[in-house]
Amino acid sequence: MSTQPFDYQHLFSKASKVGARSTFPRPKYDFAGAYPDPETLPLQGLAQALKDSLEREGAELAYYPHTAGLPSLRQLVADKLARDRNMKVGADDVVLASGSGEAIAMLIQALTDPGDVVLTEEFFYVGTLRQMRRYDADVVGVKCDEQGIVPEALESTLQGQLAQGKRVKYLYTIPTFQNPLGWTMTLERRKQVLEICRRFGVPVFEDDCYVDLRFEGEDVTSFHSLDDGGQVIYVGSFSKILAPGMRMGYMVAPDDVLDRAMSFKGGGGVNEFAAMAIEQYLRESMYQHIDEENRALRVKRDAMIASLGENFGGSATWEVPQGGLYVWLEMPDGVDLEAFQEQSFREGVGYYNGAMFSPSGDGKNKARLCFGHPSADTVYQGVAELARIFQRHGLMQ
Ligand SMILES: Cc1ncc(COP(=O)(O)O)c(C=O)c1O
């Protein structure tokens, strides 16, 4: 037996990237990771639901899962989307995936060739950005304000691409409690964005994973409900209303899109053990659980906003989100939160800098702060600690 470590260096594919298996330690105050509230995680309810569903249909586990995922959970998703998002869909329009991240990756693969132009919000979920880059998309961010994507900017970007002879493949948007920006796109904006995209023959790829985390204000209907011609592709997740560790999400799209996306599914289907527990639990307790979680998250959001006011007032700006998990902190131009991020982690407060979420690498003076996981007290203290660290290193007065 050889004691030399085997050398893989000349075997790796060109697409593989170094550093994908992150081992960064969790800081004392973690505002970086996008985790929901752990206290309201319904462990007892999930355990009971799993037991009940195994007794009822556990023998199904002897087979490989249905290719589109557990039919009863797809029905639950379809019913929820019809009720909550005004979507006219049935179970056959829904495909489950191992988290919405997998659904997004499958759709990106089905729709993206190297060099294709794809449009996004100017800052958006880094997991999707990474997938787009992995398939060598030319990712172009469109300017946003607190109401969502700016229609004039979208139109001129589409025109500009057309003038260069380039075809835009799709517009990816997180219209509700946007990650990382926090706003919800208004109904008027959604209609304008959809109409502009329709004129240019561009589908809208709607990522609605935060929609249930509303603490106040009125729901805005989905892009999907505003369209009846198959122009909208929709993804959602159970990560934010249950737990990311369950790895369960879904996509809704026209038949041919689902068909192509599923050609990129590996691993023998979606975990039916988790699907059974989720279906049984949510069938009985979905809205009660969501209300409880939102009550907890709202207190944390308020703690973050209060602490920002006390510790960052005059040195930074932010908006108060009506839901979701994030506050977007903006420091003056020239403050480099990208360069400082690692030091901040080391000193005990984790955040993600704005440039991580930008296709062009802009936003070094901005940061996303997630208030979902720490307790409200910890959120409050952590923001004060972040201000002390910034002061100590001369990033603010
Ligand atoms: C906007 C958005 N979409 C998708 C995901 C992926 O979530 P999951 O794969 O856990 O469903 C996340 C995770 O944070 C997200 O913020």
Coordinates of C-alpha atoms and ligand atoms in Angstrom, one line a residue:
M1 CA 0.0 0.0 0.0
S2 CA 1.3 3.4 -1.0
T3 CA 1.6 6.1 1.8
Q4 CA 1.8 8.9 -0.8
P5 CA -1.4 10.9 -1.1
F6 CA -3.0 10.3 -4.4
D7 CA -2.6 13.2 -6.8
Y8 CA -5.9 14.4 -8.4
Q9 CA -4.5 17.8 -9.7
H10 CA -4.3 16.7 -13.4
L11 CA -7.7 15.0 -13.2
F12 CA -10.1 17.9 -12.2
S13 CA -12.6 19.1 -14.7
K14 CA -12.3 22.7 -16.0
A15 CA -15.7 23.5 -14.5
S16 CA -14.6 22.5 -11.0
K17 CA -13.8 25.4 -8.6
V18 CA -11.4 25.6 -5.6
G19 CA -12.9 26.6 -2.3
A20 CA -16.5 25.3 -2.7
R21 CA -16.3 23.4 0.5
S22 CA -16.2 26.3 2.9
T23 CA -14.9 25.7 6.4
F24 CA -15.1 29.2 7.7
P25 CA -15.9 29.1 11.5
R26 CA -19.2 30.6 12.7
P27 CA -18.6 33.8 14.5
K28 CA -20.1 34.7 17.9
Y29 CA -22.6 37.1 16.2
D30 CA -23.5 35.5 12.9
F31 CA -25.4 37.9 10.6
A32 CA -23.8 36.3 7.5
G33 CA -25.6 32.9 7.1
A34 CA -29.2 33.0 5.9
Y35 CA -30.8 30.9 8.6
P36 CA -34.4 31.1 9.9
D37 CA -35.4 31.1 13.5
P38 CA -34.2 27.9 15.3
E39 CA -36.5 28.4 18.4
T40 CA -39.7 27.9 16.4
L41 CA -38.3 24.9 14.4
P42 CA -41.2 22.4 15.0
L43 CA -39.1 19.4 15.9
Q44 CA -41.9 17.6 17.9
G45 CA -44.4 18.3 15.2
L46 CA -42.1 17.0 12.5
A47 CA -41.3 13.9 14.4
Q48 CA -45.0 13.1 15.0
A49 CA -45.7 13.9 11.3
L50 CA -43.0 11.6 10.2
K51 CA -44.2 8.8 12.4
D52 CA -47.8 9.2 11.1
S53 CA -46.8 9.4 7.5
L54 CA -44.5 6.4 7.8
E55 CA -47.3 4.3 9.3
R56 CA -49.6 5.4 6.4
E57 CA -47.3 5.2 3.4
G58 CA -43.8 4.2 4.6
A59 CA -43.8 1.1 2.4
E60 CA -43.3 3.5 -0.5
L61 CA -39.7 4.0 0.6
A62 CA -38.9 0.6 -0.8
Y63 CA -39.2 2.2 -4.3
Y64 CA -37.1 5.0 -5.7
P65 CA -39.1 8.3 -5.4
H66 CA -41.4 9.5 -8.1
T67 CA -39.2 11.5 -10.6
A68 CA -41.1 14.8 -9.9
G69 CA -41.2 14.1 -6.1
L70 CA -43.8 12.8 -3.7
P71 CA -47.2 13.4 -5.3
S72 CA -49.0 14.4 -2.1
L73 CA -46.4 17.1 -1.3
R74 CA -46.7 18.4 -4.9
Q75 CA -50.5 18.6 -4.4
L76 CA -49.9 20.5 -1.1
V77 CA -47.6 22.9 -2.9
A78 CA -50.1 23.4 -5.8
D79 CA -52.9 24.1 -3.3
K80 CA -50.7 26.6 -1.3
L81 CA -49.7 28.4 -4.5
A82 CA -53.3 28.6 -5.6
R83 CA -54.4 30.0 -2.2
D84 CA -51.5 32.3 -1.4
R85 CA -50.0 33.3 -4.7
N86 CA -53.1 33.3 -7.0
M87 CA -51.5 30.7 -9.2
K88 CA -53.5 28.4 -11.4
V89 CA -51.5 25.2 -11.0
G90 CA -52.0 21.6 -10.2
A91 CA -49.7 18.9 -8.8
D92 CA -48.5 18.0 -12.3
D93 CA -47.1 21.5 -12.8
V94 CA -44.9 21.2 -9.7
V95 CA -41.5 19.4 -9.5
L96 CA -39.8 19.0 -6.1
A97 CA -36.0 19.4 -5.7
S98 CA -33.4 19.2 -3.0
G99 CA -34.0 22.8 -1.9
S100 CA -34.9 25.6 -4.3
G101 CA -31.2 26.0 -4.9
E102 CA -31.2 22.7 -6.8
A103 CA -34.3 23.8 -8.8
I104 CA -32.6 27.0 -9.7
A105 CA -29.4 25.2 -10.8
M106 CA -31.5 22.7 -12.9
L107 CA -33.3 25.6 -14.6
I108 CA -30.1 27.6 -15.2
Q109 CA -28.6 24.5 -16.9
A110 CA -31.7 24.0 -19.0
L111 CA -31.7 27.6 -20.2
T112 CA -28.1 28.8 -20.3
D113 CA -25.3 28.2 -22.8
P114 CA -21.9 29.7 -22.2
G115 CA -21.9 33.5 -23.1
D116 CA -25.7 33.8 -22.8
V117 CA -26.9 37.1 -21.3
V118 CA -29.1 36.8 -18.3
L119 CA -30.5 39.8 -16.4
T120 CA -30.9 40.1 -12.6
E121 CA -31.4 42.7 -9.9
E122 CA -28.2 44.7 -9.3
F123 CA -27.6 42.8 -6.1
F124 CA -29.1 39.3 -5.7
Y125 CA -28.7 35.9 -4.0
V126 CA -25.1 34.8 -4.3
G127 CA -26.0 31.1 -4.7
T128 CA -27.8 31.9 -8.0
L129 CA -25.0 34.2 -9.1
R130 CA -22.5 31.3 -8.5
Q131 CA -24.7 28.9 -10.6
M132 CA -25.0 31.4 -13.4
R133 CA -21.2 31.9 -13.4
R134 CA -20.6 28.2 -13.2
Y135 CA -22.4 27.9 -16.6
D136 CA -20.5 30.9 -17.9
A137 CA -23.6 33.2 -18.3
D138 CA -22.9 36.9 -18.9
V139 CA -24.8 38.2 -15.9
V140 CA -26.0 41.8 -16.1
G141 CA -27.5 43.5 -13.1
V142 CA -30.4 46.0 -13.6
K143 CA -30.8 49.1 -11.4
C144 CA -33.3 48.8 -8.6
D145 CA -34.9 51.3 -6.1
E146 CA -37.0 50.6 -3.0
Q147 CA -40.0 49.6 -5.2
G148 CA -38.0 47.0 -7.1
I149 CA -36.5 46.8 -10.6
V150 CA -36.5 50.2 -12.3
P151 CA -38.6 49.7 -15.5
E152 CA -36.7 52.3 -17.6
A153 CA -33.4 50.7 -16.6
L154 CA -34.7 47.3 -17.6
E155 CA -35.9 48.6 -21.0
S156 CA -32.7 50.3 -21.8
T157 CA -30.6 47.3 -20.7
L158 CA -32.7 45.0 -23.0
Q159 CA -32.4 47.5 -25.9
G160 CA -28.6 47.8 -25.3
Q161 CA -28.2 44.0 -25.5
L162 CA -30.4 43.9 -28.6
A163 CA -28.2 46.6 -30.2
Q164 CA -25.2 44.4 -29.6
G165 CA -26.9 41.5 -31.3
K166 CA -27.3 39.6 -28.1
R167 CA -30.4 37.8 -27.0
V168 CA -31.3 37.9 -23.3
K169 CA -32.3 34.5 -22.0
Y170 CA -34.3 35.4 -18.9
L171 CA -34.7 37.9 -16.1
Y172 CA -34.1 36.3 -12.6
T173 CA -35.9 38.2 -9.8
I174 CA -36.5 37.8 -6.1
P175 CA -39.5 40.1 -5.9
T176 CA -40.6 39.5 -2.4
F177 CA -38.3 40.4 0.6
Q178 CA -35.5 40.6 -1.9
N179 CA -32.2 38.9 -0.9
P180 CA -30.1 41.0 0.0
L181 CA -32.0 44.3 -0.5
G182 CA -35.0 43.5 1.6
W183 CA -37.7 45.4 -0.4
T184 CA -40.8 43.9 -2.0
M185 CA -41.5 44.8 -5.6
T186 CA -44.8 46.8 -5.9
L187 CA -47.7 45.4 -8.0
E188 CA -47.3 48.3 -10.5
R189 CA -43.6 47.5 -11.0
R190 CA -44.3 43.8 -11.5
K191 CA -46.8 44.6 -14.2
Q192 CA -44.4 46.9 -15.9
V193 CA -41.5 44.5 -15.7
L194 CA -43.6 41.6 -17.1
E195 CA -44.9 43.8 -19.9
I196 CA -41.4 45.0 -20.9
C197 CA -40.0 41.4 -20.8
R198 CA -43.0 40.2 -22.9
R199 CA -42.2 42.8 -25.6
F200 CA -38.6 41.6 -25.7
G201 CA -39.6 37.9 -25.6
V202 CA -37.8 37.3 -22.3
P203 CA -39.2 35.0 -19.6
V204 CA -39.3 36.0 -15.9
F205 CA -37.7 33.6 -13.5
E206 CA -39.4 34.4 -10.1
D207 CA -37.7 33.2 -6.9
D208 CA -40.3 33.6 -4.2
C209 CA -38.6 31.8 -1.3
Y210 CA -39.2 34.5 1.3
V211 CA -42.9 35.2 0.5
D212 CA -44.3 33.7 3.7
L213 CA -42.1 35.6 6.1
R214 CA -44.3 38.7 6.2
F215 CA -44.5 40.6 9.5
E216 CA -46.7 43.5 8.3
G217 CA -48.1 45.1 5.2
E218 CA -50.2 43.6 2.4
D219 CA -49.2 40.7 0.2
V220 CA -48.3 41.5 -3.4
T221 CA -49.4 38.9 -5.9
S222 CA -46.9 36.8 -7.7
F223 CA -45.5 37.5 -11.2
H224 CA -46.8 34.1 -12.1
S225 CA -50.4 35.1 -11.4
L226 CA -50.1 38.1 -13.7
D227 CA -49.3 36.0 -16.7
D228 CA -51.3 33.4 -18.5
G229 CA -49.0 32.6 -21.3
G230 CA -46.3 30.6 -19.6
Q231 CA -43.8 33.5 -19.5
V232 CA -43.1 33.0 -15.8
I233 CA -41.0 30.3 -14.2
Y234 CA -41.5 30.1 -10.4
V235 CA -39.4 28.6 -7.6
G236 CA -40.2 28.3 -3.9
S237 CA -38.7 26.6 -0.8
F238 CA -39.4 25.0 2.5
S239 CA -36.1 26.2 3.8
K240 CA -37.4 29.5 5.1
I241 CA -40.7 28.3 6.6
L242 CA -39.3 25.1 8.0
A243 CA -35.6 24.5 7.9
P244 CA -32.8 24.5 5.3
G245 CA -31.6 21.2 6.7
M246 CA -34.7 19.5 5.3
R247 CA -33.5 20.3 1.7
M248 CA -36.9 20.7 0.0
G249 CA -37.9 23.2 -2.6
Y250 CA -39.9 23.2 -5.8
M251 CA -40.3 24.7 -9.3
V252 CA -43.3 25.5 -11.5
A253 CA -42.9 26.0 -15.2
P254 CA -44.4 25.1 -18.5
D255 CA -44.2 21.4 -19.4
D256 CA -41.3 21.7 -21.8
V257 CA -39.2 23.7 -19.4
L258 CA -39.8 21.2 -16.5
D259 CA -38.9 18.4 -18.9
R260 CA -35.6 19.9 -19.9
A261 CA -34.8 21.0 -16.3
M262 CA -35.4 17.4 -15.1
S263 CA -32.8 16.2 -17.5
F264 CA -30.3 17.7 -15.1
K265 CA -31.6 16.0 -12.0
G266 CA -29.2 13.5 -10.4
G267 CA -29.2 11.4 -7.3
G268 CA -32.3 9.2 -7.9
G269 CA -35.0 11.7 -7.0
V270 CA -35.8 13.9 -4.0
N271 CA -35.6 12.5 -0.4
E272 CA -39.1 11.0 0.2
F273 CA -38.5 10.6 3.9
A274 CA -38.2 14.4 4.3
A275 CA -41.1 14.9 1.8
M276 CA -43.4 12.7 3.9
A277 CA -42.7 14.6 7.1
I278 CA -43.1 18.0 5.5
E279 CA -46.3 17.1 3.8
Q280 CA -47.9 15.6 6.9
Y281 CA -46.7 18.4 9.2
L282 CA -47.7 21.3 6.9
R283 CA -51.1 19.9 6.0
E284 CA -52.1 20.3 9.6
S285 CA -50.0 23.2 11.0
M286 CA -48.6 25.3 8.1
Y287 CA -50.2 28.7 8.9
Q288 CA -50.0 28.3 12.6
H289 CA -46.3 27.6 12.3
I290 CA -45.7 30.5 9.9
D291 CA -47.5 32.9 12.2
E292 CA -45.3 31.8 15.2
E293 CA -42.1 32.0 13.2
N294 CA -43.0 35.5 11.9
R295 CA -43.8 36.7 15.4
A296 CA -40.3 35.6 16.5
L297 CA -38.6 37.1 13.4
R298 CA -40.4 40.4 13.8
V299 CA -38.9 40.9 17.3
K300 CA -35.5 40.2 15.9
R301 CA -35.9 42.6 13.0
D302 CA -37.0 45.3 15.5
A303 CA -34.0 44.5 17.7
M304 CA -31.7 45.0 14.7
I305 CA -33.3 48.2 13.6
A306 CA -33.2 49.6 17.2
S307 CA -29.6 48.7 17.6
L308 CA -28.7 50.1 14.2
G309 CA -30.4 53.4 15.2
E310 CA -28.5 53.6 18.4
N311 CA -25.1 52.5 17.1
F312 CA -24.9 53.4 13.4
G313 CA -27.2 56.5 13.3
G314 CA -25.5 59.2 11.2
S315 CA -22.8 56.7 10.0
A316 CA -24.9 54.4 7.7
T317 CA -28.3 54.1 6.2
W318 CA -30.8 51.2 5.9
E319 CA -34.5 50.5 5.2
V320 CA -36.9 48.6 7.5
P321 CA -38.0 45.5 5.7
Q322 CA -41.6 44.3 6.1
G323 CA -40.5 40.7 6.3
G324 CA -37.8 38.3 5.2
L325 CA -34.5 37.9 6.9
Y326 CA -32.3 40.8 5.9
V327 CA -31.4 44.4 6.5
W328 CA -29.2 46.0 3.9
L329 CA -26.6 48.3 5.4
E330 CA -25.1 51.1 3.4
M331 CA -22.0 52.8 4.6
P332 CA -20.5 55.9 2.9
D333 CA -18.6 55.4 -0.4
G334 CA -15.0 54.5 0.2
V335 CA -15.7 52.3 3.3
D336 CA -14.5 48.9 2.1
L337 CA -16.6 46.2 3.8
E338 CA -15.3 43.6 1.3
A339 CA -11.7 43.9 2.4
F340 CA -12.8 44.0 6.1
Q341 CA -15.2 41.1 6.1
E342 CA -12.7 38.4 7.1
Q343 CA -11.3 40.5 10.0
S344 CA -14.9 41.2 11.2
F345 CA -15.6 37.4 11.3
R346 CA -12.3 36.9 13.2
E347 CA -13.3 39.6 15.7
G348 CA -16.7 37.9 16.3
V349 CA -19.3 39.5 13.9
G350 CA -20.1 37.9 10.6
Y351 CA -21.7 39.8 7.7
Y352 CA -21.6 39.4 3.9
N353 CA -20.4 42.4 1.9
G354 CA -22.4 43.9 -0.9
A355 CA -19.9 43.0 -3.7
M356 CA -20.6 39.3 -3.1
F357 CA -24.2 39.8 -4.4
S358 CA -23.3 42.0 -7.4
P359 CA -22.5 40.6 -10.9
S360 CA -20.2 43.6 -11.4
G361 CA -18.5 43.4 -8.0
D362 CA -20.0 46.8 -6.9
G363 CA -21.3 47.5 -3.4
K364 CA -18.1 47.2 -1.3
N365 CA -19.5 49.8 1.1
K366 CA -22.7 47.8 1.7
A367 CA -23.4 44.7 3.7
R368 CA -26.2 42.2 4.3
L369 CA -27.2 41.6 7.9
C370 CA -29.4 38.5 8.5
F371 CA -31.4 38.7 11.7
G372 CA -33.0 35.2 11.4
H373 CA -31.0 32.9 13.6
P374 CA -29.5 34.7 16.7
S375 CA -31.9 35.6 19.6
A376 CA -33.2 39.2 19.7
D377 CA -30.8 40.0 22.5
T378 CA -27.9 38.6 20.6
V379 CA -29.0 40.6 17.5
Y380 CA -29.1 43.7 19.5
Q381 CA -25.7 43.2 21.1
G382 CA -24.1 41.9 17.9
V383 CA -25.0 45.1 16.0
A384 CA -23.5 47.2 18.8
E385 CA -20.4 45.0 18.7
L386 CA -20.1 45.5 14.9
A387 CA -20.2 49.3 15.5
R388 CA -17.4 48.9 18.1
I389 CA -15.3 46.8 15.7
F390 CA -15.8 49.3 12.8
Q391 CA -14.8 52.2 15.2
R392 CA -11.8 50.4 16.4
H393 CA -10.6 49.9 12.8
G394 CA -11.5 53.5 11.7
L395 CA -14.4 52.4 9.4
M396 CA -16.7 54.9 11.2
Q397 CA -16.5 57.6 13.8
Ligands
LIG1 C1 -33.3 34.0 -2.9 C2 -32.9 32.6 -2.6 N1 -33.3 31.6 -3.4 C3 -32.9 30.4 -3.1 C4 -32.3 30.0 -2.0 C5 -31.9 28.6 -1.7 O1 -32.6 28.1 -0.7 P1 -32.8 26.5 -0.6 O2 -32.0 25.8 -1.6 O3 -32.5 26.2 0.8 O4 -34.3 26.3 -0.9 C6 -31.9 31.0 -1.1 C7 -31.2 30.7 0.2 O5 -30.8 31.5 1.0 C8 -32.2 32.4 -1.4 O6 -31.9 33.4 -0.6

